[in-house]
Structures are given as structure tokens and as C-alpha cells.
Backbone as a printed PyTorch tensor [residue, N CA C, xyz], in Angstrom:
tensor([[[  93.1050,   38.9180, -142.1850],
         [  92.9200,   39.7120, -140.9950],
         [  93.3140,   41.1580, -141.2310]],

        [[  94.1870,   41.3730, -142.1500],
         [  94.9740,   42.8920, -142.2170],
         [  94.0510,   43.5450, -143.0690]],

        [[  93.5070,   45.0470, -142.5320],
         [  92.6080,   45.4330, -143.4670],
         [  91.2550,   44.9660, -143.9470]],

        [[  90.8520,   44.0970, -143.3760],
         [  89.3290,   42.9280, -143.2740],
         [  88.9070,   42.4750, -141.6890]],

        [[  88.0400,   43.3340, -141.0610],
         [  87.2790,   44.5210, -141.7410],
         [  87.8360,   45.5570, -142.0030]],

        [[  88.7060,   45.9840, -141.4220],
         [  89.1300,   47.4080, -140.3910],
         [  90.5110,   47.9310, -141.8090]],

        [[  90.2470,   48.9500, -142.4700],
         [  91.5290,   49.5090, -143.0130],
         [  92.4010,   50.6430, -142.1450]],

        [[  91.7290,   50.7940, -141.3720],
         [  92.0590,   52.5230, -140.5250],
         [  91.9800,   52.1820, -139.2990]],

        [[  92.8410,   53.0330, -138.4950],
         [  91.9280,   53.3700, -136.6040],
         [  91.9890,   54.5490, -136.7190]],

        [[  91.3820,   55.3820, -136.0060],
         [  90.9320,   56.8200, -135.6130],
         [  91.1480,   56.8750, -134.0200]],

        [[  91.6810,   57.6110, -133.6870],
         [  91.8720,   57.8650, -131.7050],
         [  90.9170,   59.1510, -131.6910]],

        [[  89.6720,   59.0000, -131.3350],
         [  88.5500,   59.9600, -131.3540],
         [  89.1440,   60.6030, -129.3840]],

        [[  89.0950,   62.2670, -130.2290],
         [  89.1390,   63.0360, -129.0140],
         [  90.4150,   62.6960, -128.3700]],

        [[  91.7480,   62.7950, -128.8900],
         [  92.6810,   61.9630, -127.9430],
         [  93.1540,   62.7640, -127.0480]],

        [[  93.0600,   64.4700, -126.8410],
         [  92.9890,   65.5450, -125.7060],
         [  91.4100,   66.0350, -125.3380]],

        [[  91.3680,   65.8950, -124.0590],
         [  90.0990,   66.9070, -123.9310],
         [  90.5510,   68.5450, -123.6930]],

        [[  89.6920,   68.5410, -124.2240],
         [  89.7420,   70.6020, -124.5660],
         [  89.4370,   71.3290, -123.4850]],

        [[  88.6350,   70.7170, -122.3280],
         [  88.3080,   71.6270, -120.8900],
         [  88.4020,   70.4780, -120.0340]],

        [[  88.0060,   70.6460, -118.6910],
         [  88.7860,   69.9360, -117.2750],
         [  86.9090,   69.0550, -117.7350]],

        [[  87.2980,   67.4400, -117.9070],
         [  86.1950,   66.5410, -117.8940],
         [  86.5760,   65.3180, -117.7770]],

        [[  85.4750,   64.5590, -117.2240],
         [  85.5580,   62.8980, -117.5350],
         [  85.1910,   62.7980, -118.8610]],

        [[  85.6180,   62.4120, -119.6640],
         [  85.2690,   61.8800, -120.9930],
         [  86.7700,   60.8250, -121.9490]],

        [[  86.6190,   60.9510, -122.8950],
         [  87.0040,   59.9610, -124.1340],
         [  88.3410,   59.8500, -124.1100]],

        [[  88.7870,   61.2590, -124.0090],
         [  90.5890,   61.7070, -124.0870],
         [  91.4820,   60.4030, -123.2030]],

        [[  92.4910,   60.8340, -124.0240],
         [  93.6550,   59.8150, -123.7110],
         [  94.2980,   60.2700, -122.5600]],

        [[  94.8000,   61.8700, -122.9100],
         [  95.1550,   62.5160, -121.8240],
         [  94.0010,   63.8510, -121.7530]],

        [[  94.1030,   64.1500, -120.4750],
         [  93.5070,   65.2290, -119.7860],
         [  93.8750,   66.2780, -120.1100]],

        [[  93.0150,   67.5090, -119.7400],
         [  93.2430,   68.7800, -120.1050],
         [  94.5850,   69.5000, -119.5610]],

        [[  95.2170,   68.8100, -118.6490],
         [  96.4790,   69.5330, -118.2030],
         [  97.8490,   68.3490, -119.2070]],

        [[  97.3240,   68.0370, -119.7710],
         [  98.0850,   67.0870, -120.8480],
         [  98.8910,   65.7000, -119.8060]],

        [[  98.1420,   64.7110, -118.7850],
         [  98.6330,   63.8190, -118.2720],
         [  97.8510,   63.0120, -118.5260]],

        [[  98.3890,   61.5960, -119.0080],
         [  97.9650,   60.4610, -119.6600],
         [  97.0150,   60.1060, -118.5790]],

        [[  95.7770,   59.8220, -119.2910],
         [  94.7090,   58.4660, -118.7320],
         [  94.9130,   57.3230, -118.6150]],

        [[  94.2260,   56.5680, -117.9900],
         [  94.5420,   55.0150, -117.7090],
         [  94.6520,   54.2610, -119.3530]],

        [[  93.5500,   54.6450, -120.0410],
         [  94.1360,   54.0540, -121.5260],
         [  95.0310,   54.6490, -122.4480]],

        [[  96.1040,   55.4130, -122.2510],
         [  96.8710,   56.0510, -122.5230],
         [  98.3360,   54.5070, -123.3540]],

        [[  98.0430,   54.1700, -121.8780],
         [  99.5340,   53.1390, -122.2110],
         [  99.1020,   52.2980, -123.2010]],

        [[  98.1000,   51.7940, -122.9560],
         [  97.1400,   50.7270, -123.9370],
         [  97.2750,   51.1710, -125.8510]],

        [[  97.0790,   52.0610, -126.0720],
         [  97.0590,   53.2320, -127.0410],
         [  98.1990,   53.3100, -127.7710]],

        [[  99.2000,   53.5010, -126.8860],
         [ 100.8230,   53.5250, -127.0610],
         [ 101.1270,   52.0990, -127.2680]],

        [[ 100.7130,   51.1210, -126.5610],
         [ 101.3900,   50.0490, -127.1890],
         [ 100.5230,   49.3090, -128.3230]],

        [[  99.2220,   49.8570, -128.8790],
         [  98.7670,   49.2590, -129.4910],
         [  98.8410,   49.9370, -131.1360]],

        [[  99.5540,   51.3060, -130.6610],
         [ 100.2370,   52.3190, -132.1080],
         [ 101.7640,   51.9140, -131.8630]],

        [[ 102.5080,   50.4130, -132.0470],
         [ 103.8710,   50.9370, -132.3870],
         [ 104.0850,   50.4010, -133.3810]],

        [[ 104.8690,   50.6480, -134.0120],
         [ 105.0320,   50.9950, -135.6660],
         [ 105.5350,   49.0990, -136.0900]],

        [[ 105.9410,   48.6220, -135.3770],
         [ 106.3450,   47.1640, -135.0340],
         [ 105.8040,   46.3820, -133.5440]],

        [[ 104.6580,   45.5260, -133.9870],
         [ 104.3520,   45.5080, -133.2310],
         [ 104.0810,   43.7780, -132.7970]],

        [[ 104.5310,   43.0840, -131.3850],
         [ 104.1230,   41.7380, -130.9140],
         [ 102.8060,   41.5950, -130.9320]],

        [[ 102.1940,   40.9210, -131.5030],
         [ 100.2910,   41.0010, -130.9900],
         [ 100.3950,   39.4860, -131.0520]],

        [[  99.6410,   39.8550, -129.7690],
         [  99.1940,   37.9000, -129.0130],
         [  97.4190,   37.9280, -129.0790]],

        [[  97.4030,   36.9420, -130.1940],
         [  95.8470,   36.1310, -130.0300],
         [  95.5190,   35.2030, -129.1820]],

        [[  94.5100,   35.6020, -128.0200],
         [  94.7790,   34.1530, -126.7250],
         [  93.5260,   34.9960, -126.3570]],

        [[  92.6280,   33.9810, -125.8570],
         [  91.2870,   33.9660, -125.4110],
         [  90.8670,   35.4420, -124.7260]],

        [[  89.4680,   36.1700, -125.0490],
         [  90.0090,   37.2260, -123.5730],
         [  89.2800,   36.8190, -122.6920]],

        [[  88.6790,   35.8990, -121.7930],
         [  88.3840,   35.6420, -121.0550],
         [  88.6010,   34.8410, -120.4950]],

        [[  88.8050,   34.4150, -118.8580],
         [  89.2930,   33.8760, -117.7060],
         [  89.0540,   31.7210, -118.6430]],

        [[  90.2030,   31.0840, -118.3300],
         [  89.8940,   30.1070, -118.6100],
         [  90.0020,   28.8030, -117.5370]],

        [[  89.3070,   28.2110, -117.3220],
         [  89.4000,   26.8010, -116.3280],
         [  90.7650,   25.6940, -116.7110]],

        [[  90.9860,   26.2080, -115.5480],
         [  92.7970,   24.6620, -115.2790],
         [  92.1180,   23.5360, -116.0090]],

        [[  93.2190,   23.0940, -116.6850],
         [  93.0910,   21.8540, -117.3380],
         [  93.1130,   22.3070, -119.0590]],

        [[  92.3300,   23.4160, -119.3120],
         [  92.1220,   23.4250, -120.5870],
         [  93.4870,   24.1930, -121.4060]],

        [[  93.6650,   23.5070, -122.5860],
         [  94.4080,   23.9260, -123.6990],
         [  93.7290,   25.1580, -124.2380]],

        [[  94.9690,   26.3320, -123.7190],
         [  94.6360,   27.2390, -124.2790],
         [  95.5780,   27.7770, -125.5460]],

        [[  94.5260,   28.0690, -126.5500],
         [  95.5190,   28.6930, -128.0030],
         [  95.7460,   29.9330, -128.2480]],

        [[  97.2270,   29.8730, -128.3660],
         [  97.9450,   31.2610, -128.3330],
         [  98.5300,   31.3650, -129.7140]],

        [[  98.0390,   32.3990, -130.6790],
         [  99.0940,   32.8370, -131.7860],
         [  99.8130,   34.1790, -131.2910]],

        [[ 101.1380,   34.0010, -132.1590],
         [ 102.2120,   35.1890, -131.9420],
         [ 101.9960,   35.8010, -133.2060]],

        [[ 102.1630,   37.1960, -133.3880],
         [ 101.8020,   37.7440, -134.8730],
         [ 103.4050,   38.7130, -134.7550]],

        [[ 103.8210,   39.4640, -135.8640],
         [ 104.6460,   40.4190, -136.0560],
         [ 103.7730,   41.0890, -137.3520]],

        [[ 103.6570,   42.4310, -136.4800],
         [ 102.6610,   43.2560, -137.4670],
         [ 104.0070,   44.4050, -137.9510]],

        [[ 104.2520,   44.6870, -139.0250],
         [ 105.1890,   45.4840, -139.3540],
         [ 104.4830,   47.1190, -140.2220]],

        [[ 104.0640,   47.7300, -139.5370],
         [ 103.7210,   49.0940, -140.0030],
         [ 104.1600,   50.0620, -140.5720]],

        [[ 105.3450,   49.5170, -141.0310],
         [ 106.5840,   50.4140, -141.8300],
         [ 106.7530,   50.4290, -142.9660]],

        [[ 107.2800,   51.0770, -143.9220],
         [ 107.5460,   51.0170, -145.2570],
         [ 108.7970,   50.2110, -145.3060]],

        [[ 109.7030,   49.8840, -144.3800],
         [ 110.1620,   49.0200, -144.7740],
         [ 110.3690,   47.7750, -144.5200]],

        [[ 110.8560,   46.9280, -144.9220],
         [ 110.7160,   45.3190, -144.5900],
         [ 111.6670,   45.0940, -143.6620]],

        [[ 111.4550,   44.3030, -142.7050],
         [ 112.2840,   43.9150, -141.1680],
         [ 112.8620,   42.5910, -141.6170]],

        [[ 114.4340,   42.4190, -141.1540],
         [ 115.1340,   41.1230, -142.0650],
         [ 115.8810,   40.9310, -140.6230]],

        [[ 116.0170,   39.3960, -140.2380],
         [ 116.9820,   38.9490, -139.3810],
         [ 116.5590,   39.1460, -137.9980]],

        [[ 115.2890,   39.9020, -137.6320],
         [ 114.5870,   40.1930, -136.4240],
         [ 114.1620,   38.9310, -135.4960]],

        [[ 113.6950,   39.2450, -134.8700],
         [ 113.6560,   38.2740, -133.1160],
         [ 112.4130,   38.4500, -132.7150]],

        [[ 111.6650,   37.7950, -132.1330],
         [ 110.7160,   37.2610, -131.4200],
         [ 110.9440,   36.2770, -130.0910]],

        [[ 111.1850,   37.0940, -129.0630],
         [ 111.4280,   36.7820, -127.8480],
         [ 109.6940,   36.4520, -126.8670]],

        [[ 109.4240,   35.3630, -126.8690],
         [ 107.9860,   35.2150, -126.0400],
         [ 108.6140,   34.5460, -124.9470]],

        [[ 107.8660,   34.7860, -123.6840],
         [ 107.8320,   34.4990, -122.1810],
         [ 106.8270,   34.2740, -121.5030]],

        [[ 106.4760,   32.8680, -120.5700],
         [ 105.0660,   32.6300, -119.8980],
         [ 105.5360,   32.8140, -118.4230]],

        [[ 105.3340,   33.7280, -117.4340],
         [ 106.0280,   33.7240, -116.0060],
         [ 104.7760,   33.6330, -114.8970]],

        [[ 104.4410,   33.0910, -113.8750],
         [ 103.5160,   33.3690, -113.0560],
         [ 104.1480,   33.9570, -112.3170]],

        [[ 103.8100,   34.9820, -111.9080],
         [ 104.8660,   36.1090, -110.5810],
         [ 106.4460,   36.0000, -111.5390]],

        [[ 107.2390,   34.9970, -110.1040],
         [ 108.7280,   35.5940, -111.1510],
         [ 108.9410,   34.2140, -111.4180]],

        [[ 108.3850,   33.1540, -111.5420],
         [ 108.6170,   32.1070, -111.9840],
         [ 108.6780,   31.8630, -113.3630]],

        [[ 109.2630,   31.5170, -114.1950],
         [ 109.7860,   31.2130, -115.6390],
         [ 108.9480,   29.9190, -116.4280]],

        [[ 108.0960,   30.1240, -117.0240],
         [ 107.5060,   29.0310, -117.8810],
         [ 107.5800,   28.2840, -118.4740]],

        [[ 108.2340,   29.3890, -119.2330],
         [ 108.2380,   28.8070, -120.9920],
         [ 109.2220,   30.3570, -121.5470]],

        [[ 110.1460,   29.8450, -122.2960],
         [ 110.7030,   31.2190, -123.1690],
         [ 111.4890,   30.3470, -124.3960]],

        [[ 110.6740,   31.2590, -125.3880],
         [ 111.1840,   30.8950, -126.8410],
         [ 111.7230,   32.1080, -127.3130]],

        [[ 112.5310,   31.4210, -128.5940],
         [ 113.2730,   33.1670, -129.3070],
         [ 113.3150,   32.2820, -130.8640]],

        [[ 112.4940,   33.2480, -131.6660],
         [ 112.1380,   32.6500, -132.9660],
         [ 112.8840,   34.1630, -134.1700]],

        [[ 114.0520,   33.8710, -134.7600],
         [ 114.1810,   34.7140, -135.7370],
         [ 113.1470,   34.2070, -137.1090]],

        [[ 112.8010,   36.0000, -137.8420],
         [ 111.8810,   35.8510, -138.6620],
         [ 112.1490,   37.0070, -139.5050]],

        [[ 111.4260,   37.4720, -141.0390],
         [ 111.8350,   38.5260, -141.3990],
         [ 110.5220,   38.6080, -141.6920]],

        [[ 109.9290,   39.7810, -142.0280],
         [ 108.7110,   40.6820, -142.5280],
         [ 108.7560,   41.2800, -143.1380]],

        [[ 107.6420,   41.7060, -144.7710],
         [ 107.5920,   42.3020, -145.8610],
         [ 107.3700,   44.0990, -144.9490]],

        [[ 107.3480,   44.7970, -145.4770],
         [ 106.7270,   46.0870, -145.2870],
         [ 105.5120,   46.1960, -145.3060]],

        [[ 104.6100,   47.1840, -144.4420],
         [ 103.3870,   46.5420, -144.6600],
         [ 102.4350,   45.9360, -144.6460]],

        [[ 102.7820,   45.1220, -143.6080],
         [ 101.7530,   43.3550, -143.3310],
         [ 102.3290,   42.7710, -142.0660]],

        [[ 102.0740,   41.3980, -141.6300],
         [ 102.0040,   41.1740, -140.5480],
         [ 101.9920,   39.6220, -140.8770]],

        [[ 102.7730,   38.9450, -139.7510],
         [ 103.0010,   37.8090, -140.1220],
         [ 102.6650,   36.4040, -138.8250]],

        [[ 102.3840,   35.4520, -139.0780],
         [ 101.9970,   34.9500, -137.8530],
         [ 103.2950,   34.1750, -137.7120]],

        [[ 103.9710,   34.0530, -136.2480],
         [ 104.8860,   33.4190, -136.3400],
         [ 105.0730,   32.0860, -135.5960]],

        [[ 104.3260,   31.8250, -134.1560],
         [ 103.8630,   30.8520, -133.9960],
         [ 102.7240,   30.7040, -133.1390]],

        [[ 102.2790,   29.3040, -133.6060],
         [ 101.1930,   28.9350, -132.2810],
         [ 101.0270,   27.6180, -131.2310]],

        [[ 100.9810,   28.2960, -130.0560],
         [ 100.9900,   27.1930, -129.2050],
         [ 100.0370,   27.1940, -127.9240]],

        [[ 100.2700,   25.8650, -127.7280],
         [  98.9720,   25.3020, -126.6510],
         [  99.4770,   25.5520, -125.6680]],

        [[  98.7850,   26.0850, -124.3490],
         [  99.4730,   26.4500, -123.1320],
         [  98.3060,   26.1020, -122.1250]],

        [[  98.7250,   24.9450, -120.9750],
         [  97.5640,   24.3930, -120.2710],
         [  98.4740,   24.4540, -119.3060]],

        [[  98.1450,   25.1540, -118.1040],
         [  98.3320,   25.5810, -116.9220],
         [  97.9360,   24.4610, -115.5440]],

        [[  98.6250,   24.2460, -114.9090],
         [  98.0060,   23.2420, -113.8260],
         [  97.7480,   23.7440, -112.8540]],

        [[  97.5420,   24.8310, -112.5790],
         [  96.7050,   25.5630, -111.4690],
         [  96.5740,   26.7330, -111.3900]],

        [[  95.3570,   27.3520, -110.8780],
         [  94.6690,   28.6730, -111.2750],
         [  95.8270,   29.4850, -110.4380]],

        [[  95.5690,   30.6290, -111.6190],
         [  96.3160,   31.8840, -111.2980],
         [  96.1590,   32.9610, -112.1830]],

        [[  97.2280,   34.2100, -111.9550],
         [  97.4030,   34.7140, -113.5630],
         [  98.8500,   34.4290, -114.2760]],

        [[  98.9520,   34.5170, -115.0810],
         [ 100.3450,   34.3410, -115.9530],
         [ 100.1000,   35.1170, -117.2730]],

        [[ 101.7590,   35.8240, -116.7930],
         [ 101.3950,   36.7840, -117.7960],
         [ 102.4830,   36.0960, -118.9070]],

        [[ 102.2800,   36.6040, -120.3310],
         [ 102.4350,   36.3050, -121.1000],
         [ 103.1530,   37.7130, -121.9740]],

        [[ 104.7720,   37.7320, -122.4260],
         [ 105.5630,   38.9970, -122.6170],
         [ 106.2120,   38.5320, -123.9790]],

        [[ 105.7720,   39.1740, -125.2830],
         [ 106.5180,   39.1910, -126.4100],
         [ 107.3290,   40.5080, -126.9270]],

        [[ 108.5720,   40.8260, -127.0340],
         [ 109.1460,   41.3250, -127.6530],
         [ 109.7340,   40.8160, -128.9520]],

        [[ 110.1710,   41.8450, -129.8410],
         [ 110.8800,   41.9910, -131.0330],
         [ 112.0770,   42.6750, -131.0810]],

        [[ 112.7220,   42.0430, -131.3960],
         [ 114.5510,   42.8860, -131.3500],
         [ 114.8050,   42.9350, -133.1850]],

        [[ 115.5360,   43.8580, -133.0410],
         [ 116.3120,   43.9190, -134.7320],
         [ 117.1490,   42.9650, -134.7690]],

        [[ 118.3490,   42.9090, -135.4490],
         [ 119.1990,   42.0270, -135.8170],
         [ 120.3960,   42.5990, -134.6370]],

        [[ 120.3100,   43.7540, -134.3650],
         [ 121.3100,   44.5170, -132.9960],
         [ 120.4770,   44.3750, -131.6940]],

        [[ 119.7560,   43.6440, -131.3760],
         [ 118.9970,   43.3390, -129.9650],
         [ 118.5190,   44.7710, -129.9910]],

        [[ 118.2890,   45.4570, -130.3420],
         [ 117.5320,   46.5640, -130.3610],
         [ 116.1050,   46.0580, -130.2080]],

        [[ 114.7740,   46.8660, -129.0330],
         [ 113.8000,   46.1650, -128.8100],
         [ 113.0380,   47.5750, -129.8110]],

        [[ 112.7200,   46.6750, -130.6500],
         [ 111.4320,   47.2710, -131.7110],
         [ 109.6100,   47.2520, -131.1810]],

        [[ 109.5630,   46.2830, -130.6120],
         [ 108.0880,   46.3580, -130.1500],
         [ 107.7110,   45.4560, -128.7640]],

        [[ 106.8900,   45.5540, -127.7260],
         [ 106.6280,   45.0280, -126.7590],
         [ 105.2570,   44.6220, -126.5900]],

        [[ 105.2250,   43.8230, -125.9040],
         [ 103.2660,   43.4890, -125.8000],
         [ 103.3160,   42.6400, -123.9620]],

        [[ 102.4310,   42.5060, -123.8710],
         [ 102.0440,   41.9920, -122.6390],
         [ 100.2660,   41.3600, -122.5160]],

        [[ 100.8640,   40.2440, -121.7610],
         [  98.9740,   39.7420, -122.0260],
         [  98.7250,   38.8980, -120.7940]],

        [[  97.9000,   39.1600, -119.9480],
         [  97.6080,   38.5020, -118.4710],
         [  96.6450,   37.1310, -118.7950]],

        [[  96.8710,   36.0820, -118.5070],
         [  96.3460,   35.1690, -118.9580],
         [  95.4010,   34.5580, -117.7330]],

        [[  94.2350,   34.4790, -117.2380],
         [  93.6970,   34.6060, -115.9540],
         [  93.3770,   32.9010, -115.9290]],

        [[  93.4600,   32.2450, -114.6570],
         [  93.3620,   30.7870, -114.9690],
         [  92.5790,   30.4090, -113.5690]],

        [[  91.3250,   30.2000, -113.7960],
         [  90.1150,   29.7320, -112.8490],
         [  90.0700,   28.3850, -112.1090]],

        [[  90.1060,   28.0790, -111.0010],
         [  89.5990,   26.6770, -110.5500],
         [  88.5630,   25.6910, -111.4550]],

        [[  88.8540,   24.6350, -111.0770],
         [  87.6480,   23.9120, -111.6680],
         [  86.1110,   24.1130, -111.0830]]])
């Protein structure tokens, strides 16, 4: 997956240069666009990335979720945390905490699991990464949309 296809990203136009609707991240008076945050959490240098369907899925079905730790750094992450959370509103799901370490460089899958919901809603789905000092290194968030039969 790392580098196949994709070796690079490019943020095309990430200021616009005069007052427009277009591409920019932020606007000509330099205030973030709606994909601004998206951008930011999808450039952090350590990062949670959740593989899980993107589209709305029907109650009942097993849905598959991988957890990744992408490490974008030159150096290697040792003794780190993987904190995942399933909440509908403020209700509590599921919460795991998986220590793991990572080369420099690469990205690692750390786990995967089946998550079948018994009634439509959304549930969101929250991975962080802590150092070995609970220090939070990277955040992610993923709305998991769950349809009637």
C-alpha cells in the first residue's frame, strides 16, 4: 500500500491569490475552508488511518475495520499507543488500547476488527496515538453511517 500507487501528494493551490470560489484550502484573507481540517489531519507526520467501508452500511452486516499507524518520520516510534473508540452520541462501544512500535518511514497495520451494529445510526469511530509519555501524536476520526434494513 505505501508508495503503490501513490509515492507523493501535492496540495494544488493551497491559498487562493484573489477573493474566489475555487481549490484553496484557505481563502484569500488567509481563513481555512471547509477542507482545511481534513488536510491537516490527513498531513500529520504520525498518523491513525482507519480502513472501513465509505459508504452507508445495512444493520446486521459485519463491517471490516483495519487500524494502520503510518509513521512519516525519520525516526522510528518505540513503546507508542493506539487508543481506538466506537461511541454512538456519548454512549461507549467498544475501546481498545494496543501498544506497538514503528520503523521510520512506513506504516504498520495494527489491528482488524468486525463491527456489526444492531441498529441504524451513526457511530463514530476515534483513533489516537500517544508516545510512551501519553503525549497524543496523531488523531483520526471516522463516522460510520448504519442504514435500516
Amino acid at each position: 500500500q505505501r508508495y503503490q500507487p501513490v509515492s507523493a501528494i501535492f496540495q494544488f493551490m493551497f491559498c487562493e491569490p484573489w477573493p474566489s470560489i475555487s481549490w484553496g484550502m484557505v481563502d484569500y484573507w488567509r481563513t481555512p475552508k471547509a477542507g482545511y481540517a481534513g488536510l491537516q489531519t490527513a498531513y500529520q507526520p504520525i498518523l491513525p488511518s482507519i480502513e472501513a467501508p465509505a459508504f452507508p452500511q445495512p444493520v446486521g452486516t459485519a463491517i471490516p475495520i483495519r487500524l494502520w499507524a503510518i509513521n512519516d518520520t525519520w525516526q522510528p516510534l518505540h513503546n507508542a499507543t493506539l487508543i481506538y473508540t466506537i461511541h454512538e452520541g456519548d454512549r461507549l462501544i467498544r475501546e481498545t488500547t494496543l501498544a506497538f512500535n514503528v520503523s521510520a518511514d512506513t506504516l504498520k497495520r495494527l489491528d482488524q476488527i468486525e463491527f456489526m451494529p444492531d441498529h441504524p445510526g451513526e457511530y463514530q469511530l476515534t483513533a489516537v496515538i500517544q508516545d510512551e509519555h501519553q503525549a497524543v501524536l496523531g488523531e483520526n476520526h471516522y463516522i460510520l453511517s448504519i442504514l435500516p434494513t
